[in-house]
Short mmCIF file of C-alpha atoms in Angstrom, two decimals:
data_model
loop_
_atom_site.label_atom_id
_atom_site.label_comp_id
_atom_site.label_asym_id
_atom_site.label_seq_id
_atom_site.Cartn_x
_atom_site.Cartn_y
_atom_site.Cartn_z
CA UNK A 1 43.44 -20.01 -39.73
CA UNK A 2 41.87 -17.79 -37.05
CA UNK A 3 42.56 -18.41 -33.56
CA UNK A 4 39.89 -17.90 -30.77
CA UNK A 5 41.62 -15.59 -28.30
CA UNK A 6 38.59 -15.26 -25.91
CA UNK A 7 39.17 -16.47 -22.42
CA UNK A 8 37.99 -20.07 -21.86
CA UNK A 9 36.78 -19.02 -18.47
CA UNK A 10 34.52 -16.26 -19.77
CA UNK A 11 30.84 -17.42 -19.40
CA UNK A 12 28.65 -17.24 -22.63
CA UNK A 13 26.38 -14.28 -23.03
CA UNK A 14 23.21 -16.54 -22.44
CA UNK A 15 24.60 -17.68 -19.02
CA UNK A 16 25.44 -14.11 -18.00
CA UNK A 17 22.01 -12.94 -19.03
CA UNK A 18 20.34 -15.86 -17.18
CA UNK A 19 22.29 -14.83 -14.11
CA UNK A 20 21.14 -11.30 -14.32
CA UNK A 21 17.61 -12.21 -14.83
CA UNK A 22 17.69 -14.52 -11.68
CA UNK A 23 19.12 -11.89 -9.55
CA UNK A 24 16.72 -9.23 -10.96
CA UNK A 25 13.76 -11.70 -10.30
CA UNK A 26 14.60 -12.34 -6.78
CA UNK A 27 15.41 -8.84 -6.02
CA UNK A 28 12.18 -7.56 -7.48
CA UNK A 29 10.22 -9.96 -5.33
CA UNK A 30 12.06 -9.06 -2.32
CA UNK A 31 11.55 -5.29 -3.18
CA UNK A 32 7.95 -5.83 -3.44
CA UNK A 33 7.55 -7.70 -0.16
CA UNK A 34 9.64 -5.06 1.56
CA UNK A 35 7.51 -2.36 0.07
CA UNK A 36 4.39 -3.80 1.71
CA UNK A 37 6.26 -4.40 5.16
CA UNK A 38 7.64 -0.83 5.11
CA UNK A 39 4.27 0.72 4.43
CA UNK A 40 2.97 -0.96 7.56
CA UNK A 41 6.13 0.09 9.61
CA UNK A 42 5.76 3.68 8.67
CA UNK A 43 2.12 3.56 9.54
CA UNK A 44 3.03 2.22 13.08
CA UNK A 45 5.48 5.13 13.66
CA UNK A 46 3.01 7.77 12.44
CA UNK A 47 -0.13 6.06 13.84
CA UNK A 48 -1.56 9.42 15.23
CA UNK A 49 -0.71 11.37 12.11
CA UNK A 50 -2.18 9.75 9.11
CA UNK A 51 -2.52 13.08 7.22
CA UNK A 52 1.07 14.02 7.88
CA UNK A 53 2.06 10.65 6.67
CA UNK A 54 0.05 11.09 3.57
CA UNK A 55 1.22 14.56 2.71
CA UNK A 56 4.84 14.08 3.78
CA UNK A 57 5.06 10.85 2.06
CA UNK A 58 4.31 12.69 -1.28
CA UNK A 59 6.75 15.43 -0.59
CA UNK A 60 9.63 12.77 -0.13
CA UNK A 61 8.78 10.98 -3.27
CA UNK A 62 8.68 14.15 -5.19
CA UNK A 63 12.14 15.23 -3.90
CA UNK A 64 13.49 11.70 -4.73
CA UNK A 65 12.08 11.78 -8.31
CA UNK A 66 13.00 15.35 -9.20
CA UNK A 67 16.56 14.65 -7.88
CA UNK A 68 16.64 12.31 -10.97
CA UNK A 69 14.42 14.36 -13.29
CA UNK A 70 16.23 17.56 -13.15
CA UNK A 71 19.71 16.20 -14.19
CA UNK A 72 18.12 13.74 -16.41
CA UNK A 73 16.37 16.47 -18.38
CA UNK A 74 19.57 18.61 -18.44
CA UNK A 75 21.57 16.10 -20.11
CA UNK A 76 18.94 14.74 -22.41
CA UNK A 77 18.08 11.35 -20.70
CA UNK A 78 14.46 12.64 -20.95
CA UNK A 79 13.51 13.70 -24.38
CA UNK A 80 12.36 17.15 -24.85
CA UNK A 81 9.09 16.35 -26.31
CA UNK A 82 8.31 14.74 -22.93
CA UNK A 83 9.34 17.91 -20.98
CA UNK A 84 7.06 20.09 -23.01
CA UNK A 85 4.12 17.75 -23.07
CA UNK A 86 1.00 19.05 -21.46
CA UNK A 87 0.60 18.31 -17.84
CA UNK A 88 -3.08 18.58 -17.87
CA UNK A 89 -3.47 14.82 -18.13
CA UNK A 90 -1.00 14.22 -15.05
CA UNK A 91 -3.14 16.48 -12.89
CA UNK A 92 -6.41 14.49 -13.99
CA UNK A 93 -4.65 11.23 -13.13
CA UNK A 94 -3.48 12.59 -9.90
CA UNK A 95 -7.02 13.31 -8.82
CA UNK A 96 -7.89 9.65 -9.00
CA UNK A 97 -4.75 8.55 -7.53
CA UNK A 98 -5.08 11.06 -4.76
CA UNK A 99 -8.33 9.66 -3.61
CA UNK A 100 -7.14 6.04 -3.90
CA UNK A 101 -3.75 6.58 -2.25
CA UNK A 102 -5.35 8.56 0.59
CA UNK A 103 -7.89 5.94 1.37
CA UNK A 104 -5.04 3.20 1.52
CA UNK A 105 -2.67 5.17 3.52
CA UNK A 106 -5.39 5.66 6.20
CA UNK A 107 -6.17 2.05 6.04
CA UNK A 108 -2.61 0.98 6.43
CA UNK A 109 -2.77 2.82 9.88
CA UNK A 110 -5.67 0.86 11.26
CA UNK A 111 -5.58 -2.49 9.47
CA UNK A 112 -3.15 -5.38 10.17
CA UNK A 113 -0.42 -6.00 7.47
CA UNK A 114 -2.07 -9.32 5.98
CA UNK A 115 -5.21 -7.42 5.19
CA UNK A 116 -3.18 -4.69 3.52
CA UNK A 117 -1.76 -7.15 1.09
CA UNK A 118 -4.78 -9.25 0.28
CA UNK A 119 -8.01 -6.73 0.09
CA UNK A 120 -6.49 -4.55 -2.57
CA UNK A 121 -6.41 -7.66 -4.88
CA UNK A 122 -10.14 -6.80 -5.25
CA UNK A 123 -8.89 -4.45 -7.94
CA UNK A 124 -8.86 -7.30 -10.44
CA UNK A 125 -12.60 -7.96 -10.52
CA UNK A 126 -13.41 -4.06 -10.11
CA UNK A 127 -11.06 -3.05 -12.85
CA UNK A 128 -12.54 -5.79 -15.06
CA UNK A 129 -15.93 -4.61 -14.38
CA UNK A 130 -15.05 -1.00 -15.16
CA UNK A 131 -13.08 -1.74 -18.28
CA UNK A 132 -16.07 -3.82 -19.50
CA UNK A 133 -18.33 -0.80 -18.99
CA UNK A 134 -16.18 2.10 -20.34
CA UNK A 135 -13.69 0.32 -22.81
CA UNK A 136 -15.99 -2.47 -23.80
CA UNK A 137 -13.03 -4.91 -22.88
CA UNK A 138 -13.70 -8.61 -23.28
CA UNK A 139 -12.15 -11.30 -21.05
CA UNK A 140 -11.49 -15.05 -21.23
CA UNK A 141 -13.20 -17.72 -19.03
CA UNK A 142 -9.98 -18.05 -17.00
CA UNK A 143 -10.00 -14.35 -16.33
CA UNK A 144 -13.71 -14.31 -15.18
CA UNK A 145 -13.11 -17.39 -13.09
CA UNK A 146 -9.96 -15.91 -11.52
CA UNK A 147 -11.91 -12.77 -10.59
CA UNK A 148 -14.79 -14.71 -8.90
CA UNK A 149 -12.25 -16.79 -6.97
CA UNK A 150 -10.52 -13.55 -5.72
CA UNK A 151 -13.89 -12.13 -4.54
CA UNK A 152 -14.53 -15.54 -2.79
CA UNK A 153 -11.11 -15.26 -1.04
CA UNK A 154 -11.68 -11.76 0.15
CA UNK A 155 -14.92 -12.80 1.58
CA UNK A 156 -12.95 -15.86 3.52
CA UNK A 157 -10.49 -13.26 4.70
CA UNK A 158 -13.12 -10.81 5.91
CA UNK A 159 -15.34 -13.41 7.65
CA UNK A 160 -13.28 -13.41 10.87
CA UNK A 161 -13.45 -9.66 11.02
CA UNK A 162 -17.04 -9.48 10.37
CA UNK A 163 -17.98 -12.24 12.92
CA UNK A 164 -15.16 -11.30 15.46
CA UNK A 165 -14.63 -15.04 16.06
CA UNK A 166 -10.78 -14.76 16.52
CA UNK A 167 -11.23 -12.26 19.34
CA UNK A 168 -10.97 -13.49 22.84
CA UNK A 169 -14.19 -13.94 24.80
CA UNK A 170 -13.25 -11.16 27.29
CA UNK A 171 -11.02 -8.02 27.22
CA UNK A 172 -9.44 -6.16 29.84
CA UNK A 173 -10.24 -2.39 29.06
CA UNK A 174 -9.28 0.88 30.93
CA UNK A 175 -11.79 2.84 32.69
CA UNK A 176 -9.72 5.85 31.86
CA UNK A 177 -8.38 5.29 28.31
CA UNK A 178 -6.35 8.52 28.13
CA UNK A 179 -4.12 7.22 31.07
CA UNK A 180 -4.34 3.48 31.59
CA UNK A 181 -5.26 1.92 28.20
CA UNK A 182 -1.75 0.08 27.56
CA UNK A 183 -1.45 -0.94 31.22
CA UNK A 184 -5.04 -2.66 31.07
CA UNK A 185 -4.53 -4.20 27.67
CA UNK A 186 -1.36 -6.20 28.91
CA UNK A 187 -3.49 -8.00 31.67
CA UNK A 188 -4.86 -11.27 30.35
CA UNK A 189 -6.75 -12.70 33.28
CA UNK A 190 -9.89 -11.42 35.01
CA UNK A 191 -8.09 -11.61 38.40
CA UNK A 192 -5.12 -9.45 37.22
CA UNK A 193 -7.58 -7.12 35.33
CA UNK A 194 -9.92 -6.39 38.13
CA UNK A 195 -7.18 -6.30 40.60
CA UNK A 196 -5.18 -3.61 38.78
CA UNK A 197 -5.49 -0.08 40.26
CA UNK A 198 -3.87 3.20 39.77
CA UNK A 199 -3.19 5.39 42.91
CA UNK A 200 -3.83 8.94 43.01
CA UNK A 201 -0.22 9.81 42.93
CA UNK A 202 0.21 8.17 39.65
CA UNK A 203 1.81 4.89 40.95
CA UNK A 204 0.41 1.60 39.78
CA UNK A 205 -0.72 -0.94 42.38
CA UNK A 206 -2.17 -4.28 42.18
CA UNK A 207 -4.45 -6.04 44.82
CA UNK A 208 -4.94 -9.83 44.67
CA UNK A 209 -8.46 -9.37 46.01
CA UNK A 210 -11.08 -8.26 43.37
CA UNK A 211 -11.99 -5.58 45.96
CA UNK A 212 -9.45 -3.13 46.87
CA UNK A 213 -8.32 -3.13 50.43
CA UNK A 214 -9.54 -0.36 52.69
CA UNK A 215 -5.89 0.40 53.57
CA UNK A 216 -5.44 1.58 50.02
CA UNK A 217 -8.38 4.04 50.02
CA UNK A 218 -6.43 6.44 47.64
CA UNK A 219 -6.51 3.62 44.90
CA UNK A 220 -8.95 3.80 42.06
CA UNK A 221 -10.44 1.24 39.83
CA UNK A 222 -8.52 1.19 36.68
CA UNK A 223 -9.60 -1.75 34.56
CA UNK A 224 -12.66 -3.69 33.66
CA UNK A 225 -13.13 -7.08 32.34
CA UNK A 226 -15.75 -6.96 29.69
CA UNK A 227 -16.98 -9.14 26.83
CA UNK A 228 -15.37 -8.81 23.60
CA UNK A 229 -18.46 -7.60 21.98
CA UNK A 230 -18.32 -4.53 24.12
CA UNK A 231 -18.30 -1.21 22.55
CA UNK A 232 -14.52 -1.09 23.02
CA UNK A 233 -13.88 -3.74 20.49
CA UNK A 234 -12.14 -2.77 17.44
CA UNK A 235 -14.26 -5.03 15.21
CA UNK A 236 -16.26 -2.02 13.64
CA UNK A 237 -12.91 -0.14 13.07
CA UNK A 238 -11.42 -3.03 11.10
CA UNK A 239 -14.54 -3.63 9.20
CA UNK A 240 -14.84 0.21 8.38
CA UNK A 241 -11.28 0.59 7.12
CA UNK A 242 -11.56 -2.80 5.20
CA UNK A 243 -14.41 -1.31 3.27
CA UNK A 244 -12.45 1.90 2.69
CA UNK A 245 -9.60 -0.12 1.45
CA UNK A 246 -11.95 -2.02 -0.88
CA UNK A 247 -13.50 1.17 -2.07
CA UNK A 248 -10.09 2.72 -3.03
CA UNK A 249 -9.86 0.27 -5.79
CA UNK A 250 -12.76 2.21 -7.54
CA UNK A 251 -10.68 5.52 -8.08
CA UNK A 252 -7.62 3.33 -8.87
CA UNK A 253 -9.61 1.51 -11.62
CA UNK A 254 -10.97 4.88 -12.98
CA UNK A 255 -7.26 6.20 -13.09
CA UNK A 256 -6.23 3.17 -14.97
CA UNK A 257 -8.88 3.61 -17.42
CA UNK A 258 -8.06 7.25 -18.18
CA UNK A 259 -4.42 6.32 -18.38
CA UNK A 260 -5.10 3.77 -21.00
CA UNK A 261 -7.33 6.14 -22.89
CA UNK A 262 -4.92 9.03 -22.67
CA UNK A 263 -1.43 7.69 -22.59
CA UNK A 264 -1.62 4.19 -24.29
CA UNK A 265 -0.14 5.78 -27.33
CA UNK A 266 2.91 7.67 -25.98
CA UNK A 267 5.91 7.02 -24.05
CA UNK A 268 7.09 8.68 -20.95
CA UNK A 269 10.03 7.98 -18.55
CA UNK A 270 8.38 6.26 -15.66
CA UNK A 271 10.22 8.32 -13.09
CA UNK A 272 9.58 11.46 -14.89
CA UNK A 273 5.71 10.61 -15.00
CA UNK A 274 5.44 9.41 -11.35
CA UNK A 275 7.49 12.58 -10.09
CA UNK A 276 4.83 14.86 -11.80
CA UNK A 277 1.84 12.79 -10.51
CA UNK A 278 3.23 13.05 -7.01
CA UNK A 279 3.87 16.82 -7.43
CA UNK A 280 0.13 17.23 -8.18
CA UNK A 281 -0.78 14.91 -5.45
CA UNK A 282 0.83 16.78 -2.62
CA UNK A 283 -1.70 19.66 -2.57
CA UNK A 284 -4.50 17.42 -3.22
CA UNK A 285 -3.65 15.26 -0.46
CA UNK A 286 -3.51 18.31 1.90
CA UNK A 287 -7.01 19.30 0.78
CA UNK A 288 -8.09 15.65 1.69
CA UNK A 289 -6.66 16.17 5.32
CA UNK A 290 -10.00 17.74 6.30
CA UNK A 291 -12.26 14.84 5.63
CA UNK A 292 -9.58 12.54 6.63
CA UNK A 293 -8.99 14.22 10.03
CA UNK A 294 -12.61 13.73 10.82
CA UNK A 295 -12.47 10.17 10.04
CA UNK A 296 -9.32 9.38 11.86
CA UNK A 297 -8.99 8.09 15.37
CA UNK A 298 -8.74 10.14 17.61
CA UNK A 299 -10.58 12.63 15.48
CA UNK A 300 -8.90 15.74 14.26
CA UNK A 301 -11.18 18.70 13.52
CA UNK A 302 -10.39 21.30 10.77
CA UNK A 303 -9.46 23.73 13.33
CA UNK A 304 -6.94 21.22 14.95
CA UNK A 305 -5.43 20.09 11.60
CA UNK A 306 -2.60 22.64 11.58
CA UNK A 307 -1.34 21.59 14.87
CA UNK A 308 -1.70 17.96 14.18
CA UNK A 309 0.37 18.37 10.94
CA UNK A 310 2.96 20.23 12.99
CA UNK A 311 3.15 17.43 15.57
CA UNK A 312 3.27 15.00 12.78
CA UNK A 313 6.36 16.90 11.49
CA UNK A 314 7.79 16.75 14.90
CA UNK A 315 7.23 12.95 14.99
CA UNK A 316 8.82 12.60 11.64
CA UNK A 317 11.85 14.25 13.11
CA UNK A 318 11.83 11.84 16.01
CA UNK A 319 9.98 13.93 18.73
CA UNK A 320 6.71 12.61 20.18
CA UNK A 321 3.80 14.71 21.39
CA UNK A 322 1.23 12.12 22.46
CA UNK A 323 2.48 10.32 25.66
CA UNK A 324 -0.75 8.84 26.98
CA UNK A 325 -3.71 6.96 25.67
CA UNK A 326 -3.91 3.68 23.84
CA UNK A 327 -1.53 4.83 21.05
CA UNK A 328 1.26 7.11 22.43
CA UNK A 329 3.72 8.37 19.84
CA UNK A 330 6.40 5.91 18.68
CA UNK A 331 8.43 8.39 16.51
CA UNK A 332 11.91 6.97 17.06
CA UNK A 333 11.99 5.19 13.87
CA UNK A 334 9.36 7.55 11.97
CA UNK A 335 12.01 9.23 9.71
CA UNK A 336 13.93 6.06 9.01
CA UNK A 337 10.69 4.04 8.09
CA UNK A 338 9.29 6.88 5.75
CA UNK A 339 12.73 7.29 3.95
CA UNK A 340 13.23 3.76 3.64
CA UNK A 341 9.68 3.31 2.16
CA UNK A 342 10.32 6.02 -0.42
CA UNK A 343 13.83 4.41 -1.40
CA UNK A 344 12.09 0.96 -1.70
CA UNK A 345 9.53 2.54 -4.07
CA UNK A 346 12.32 3.98 -6.29
CA UNK A 347 14.22 0.67 -6.40
CA UNK A 348 11.04 -1.07 -7.29
CA UNK A 349 10.48 1.12 -10.18
CA UNK A 350 13.97 0.55 -11.62
CA UNK A 351 13.84 -3.32 -10.84
CA UNK A 352 10.65 -3.58 -12.93
CA UNK A 353 12.39 -1.87 -15.64
CA UNK A 354 15.42 -4.29 -15.51
CA UNK A 355 13.04 -7.34 -15.33
CA UNK A 356 11.32 -6.39 -18.41
CA UNK A 357 14.68 -5.87 -19.99
CA UNK A 358 16.26 -9.11 -18.99
CA UNK A 359 13.12 -11.10 -19.20
CA UNK A 360 9.46 -10.57 -20.26
CA UNK A 361 6.18 -9.27 -19.16
CA UNK A 362 5.04 -12.67 -18.17
CA UNK A 363 8.07 -13.33 -15.86
CA UNK A 364 7.21 -9.99 -14.20
CA UNK A 365 3.64 -11.17 -13.63
CA UNK A 366 5.02 -14.32 -11.91
CA UNK A 367 6.97 -12.15 -9.71
CA UNK A 368 4.06 -9.95 -8.86
CA UNK A 369 1.89 -13.02 -8.13
CA UNK A 370 4.74 -14.34 -5.71
CA UNK A 371 4.78 -10.96 -3.88
CA UNK A 372 1.28 -11.60 -2.40
CA UNK A 373 2.09 -14.61 -0.24
CA UNK A 374 5.63 -13.59 0.48
CA UNK A 375 4.57 -10.17 1.91
CA UNK A 376 1.59 -11.58 3.53
CA UNK A 377 3.47 -14.20 5.49
CA UNK A 378 6.31 -11.64 6.25
CA UNK A 379 3.93 -9.95 8.84
CA UNK A 380 3.82 -13.13 11.07
CA UNK A 381 7.72 -13.18 11.51
CA UNK A 382 8.91 -12.63 14.83
CA UNK A 383 11.22 -9.90 13.89
CA UNK A 384 8.22 -7.66 13.16
CA UNK A 385 7.34 -5.12 15.88
CA UNK A 386 3.73 -6.47 16.30
CA UNK A 387 3.88 -9.86 14.56
CA UNK A 388 0.33 -11.13 13.57
CA UNK A 389 -1.11 -14.56 14.51
CA UNK A 390 -2.05 -16.57 11.29
CA UNK A 391 -5.16 -18.45 11.68
CA UNK A 392 -6.48 -21.09 9.41
CA UNK A 393 -8.80 -18.66 7.82
CA UNK A 394 -5.96 -16.50 6.85
CA UNK A 395 -4.14 -19.38 5.15
CA UNK A 396 -7.27 -20.35 3.44
CA UNK A 397 -7.98 -16.89 2.31
CA UNK A 398 -4.44 -16.41 0.97
CA UNK A 399 -4.70 -19.88 -0.87
CA UNK A 400 -8.00 -18.86 -2.57
CA UNK A 401 -6.88 -15.37 -3.63
CA UNK A 402 -3.69 -16.79 -4.92
CA UNK A 403 -5.76 -19.31 -7.06
CA UNK A 404 -7.76 -16.64 -8.43
CA UNK A 405 -4.72 -14.57 -9.22
CA UNK A 406 -3.01 -17.51 -11.02
CA UNK A 407 -6.18 -18.28 -12.86
CA UNK A 408 -6.48 -14.50 -13.88
CA UNK A 409 -2.86 -14.49 -15.16
CA UNK A 410 -3.35 -17.71 -17.37
CA UNK A 411 -6.41 -15.99 -18.83
CA UNK A 412 -4.50 -12.88 -19.46
CA UNK A 413 -1.73 -14.74 -21.15
CA UNK A 414 -4.26 -16.74 -23.19
CA UNK A 415 -6.00 -13.40 -24.38
CA UNK A 416 -2.89 -11.92 -25.31
CA UNK A 417 -1.53 -14.79 -27.30
CA UNK A 418 -4.78 -15.09 -29.14
CA UNK A 419 -4.77 -11.35 -30.31
CA UNK A 420 -4.05 -10.88 -33.85
CA UNK A 421 -1.60 -8.27 -35.23
CA UNK A 422 0.05 -7.50 -31.80
CA UNK A 423 2.89 -9.11 -29.91
CA UNK A 424 2.68 -10.78 -26.32
CA UNK A 425 4.90 -7.61 -25.27
CA UNK A 426 2.50 -5.01 -26.53
CA UNK A 427 -0.56 -6.67 -24.92
CA UNK A 428 1.29 -7.00 -21.61
CA UNK A 429 2.26 -3.37 -21.70
CA UNK A 430 -1.24 -2.48 -22.22
CA UNK A 431 -2.39 -4.52 -19.18
CA UNK A 432 0.31 -2.87 -17.17
CA UNK A 433 -1.24 0.50 -18.11
CA UNK A 434 -4.77 -0.53 -17.39
CA UNK A 435 -3.90 -1.45 -13.82
CA UNK A 436 -4.48 -5.24 -14.33
CA UNK A 437 -1.37 -6.06 -12.28
CA UNK A 438 -3.87 -5.56 -9.24
CA UNK A 439 -1.06 -4.60 -7.02
CA UNK A 440 -1.96 -3.10 -3.62
CA UNK A 441 -1.52 0.55 -3.21
CA UNK A 442 -0.07 1.72 0.03
CA UNK A 443 1.99 4.69 -0.53
CA UNK A 444 1.05 8.28 -0.66
CA UNK A 445 2.25 8.34 -4.10
CA UNK A 446 0.15 5.41 -5.20
CA UNK A 447 3.21 3.65 -6.51
CA UNK A 448 2.04 -0.02 -6.73
CA UNK A 449 -0.51 0.60 -9.33
CA UNK A 450 1.26 3.24 -11.47
CA UNK A 451 4.64 1.79 -11.07
CA UNK A 452 4.54 0.05 -14.61
CA UNK A 453 2.43 2.54 -16.46
CA UNK A 454 5.02 3.62 -18.95
CA UNK A 455 7.91 1.19 -17.85
CA UNK A 456 9.78 -0.19 -20.99
CA UNK A 457 6.88 0.49 -23.22
CA UNK A 458 7.33 -1.93 -26.10
CA UNK A 459 5.05 -0.44 -28.63
CA UNK A 460 6.44 2.36 -30.79
CA UNK A 461 6.27 5.87 -29.32
CA UNK A 462 4.25 8.47 -31.18
CA UNK A 463 4.29 12.35 -31.16
CA UNK A 464 3.14 13.83 -27.75
CA UNK A 465 0.23 16.19 -27.44
CA UNK A 466 0.74 19.45 -25.89
CA UNK A 467 -2.67 20.47 -24.68
CA UNK A 468 -6.10 19.03 -23.91
CA UNK A 469 -7.07 16.87 -21.07
#
């Protein structure tokens, strides 16, 4: 007779796996939401230096990735066939990713957090359309309906931006924005606004009368009470960068299509792949700094760009340069937020690997879907530096977009289960490559779309090619 000597207190393997899966699932959703929040936090710190944020963000991620790649390659964790594979496909992918991520990094500077989460969901219908044209892909009714509902939700979210109906009727604006912008924006009533003044010696003064008293002849009018439709309104800025964020989904989808064509048959270590992509992105991001500087606010000309990048480096190190205007430097937490953002990217990659290991691609899709409302609502928390006010249209837009995403996920699962000769996991892996996750891209490295490109590929690896695009 054989006696069972195992401990009666030891949990069965299935229970242990379930615990690991639950912890990984929660951690993955939390990391995804933190990714979105930290992307906006670093943008707040680097508001005046979007080009520096874009380029230095790439550099940080390259450093972090190669800190893993170098020892992993040395000790055989990364197979030699991956190490000697041609890097030309990586460079081509980096072109599309650089365009997309640069547009999204700049958008993160000027748009509020909820828009940064919701608008990139437009990658669902855009990637479907482009895959249909270039790859002759077919989609189920649920997927098509889901894509249409996502478009409707985006229109609901953009409607207040286009109509400016959530803005106050009047605003207090500075006559001289270079010196008094922040002081005037703090005034909420017409009397306070028009009575606010700045004396010639730099001291601020306030007269209850709308007309300054004669005894204060040295005082100058500082603020004006104007209609919100006045040219100082930021509606046009929000609308412009919202369109840029939507357009960023086009190179994102092109990148996904190229990845499916070129890498769908091969296996790459995800950190190795993303490290090389970011390495190529760094000089490309520097080149895009020229048009980016022209579009930024305040405008940075090509001749001013080197100094702006230098000031951006000083801001990253904690020293501000711009002390006046509507957006003086807030560099105290610049390094902390950028480094935290990079680390969260890295953690997010590995949590996706673990989630696929302990669970399934369907569970990962559920987690990705949950990240959207969690991250969107996180920007309204009082602990945020500038918490947003959620309006009914924001909640409605979120609900409509979530309905579209869920419908799309159902259709995706239905399409995969109906395929002959391939498993659910293989089809889900292909969807990850194709960019069907429709996750927002907010990092200089474009992590949120590429993050699952070669994560835990479940199809059989084949021989890598060594040349050719």
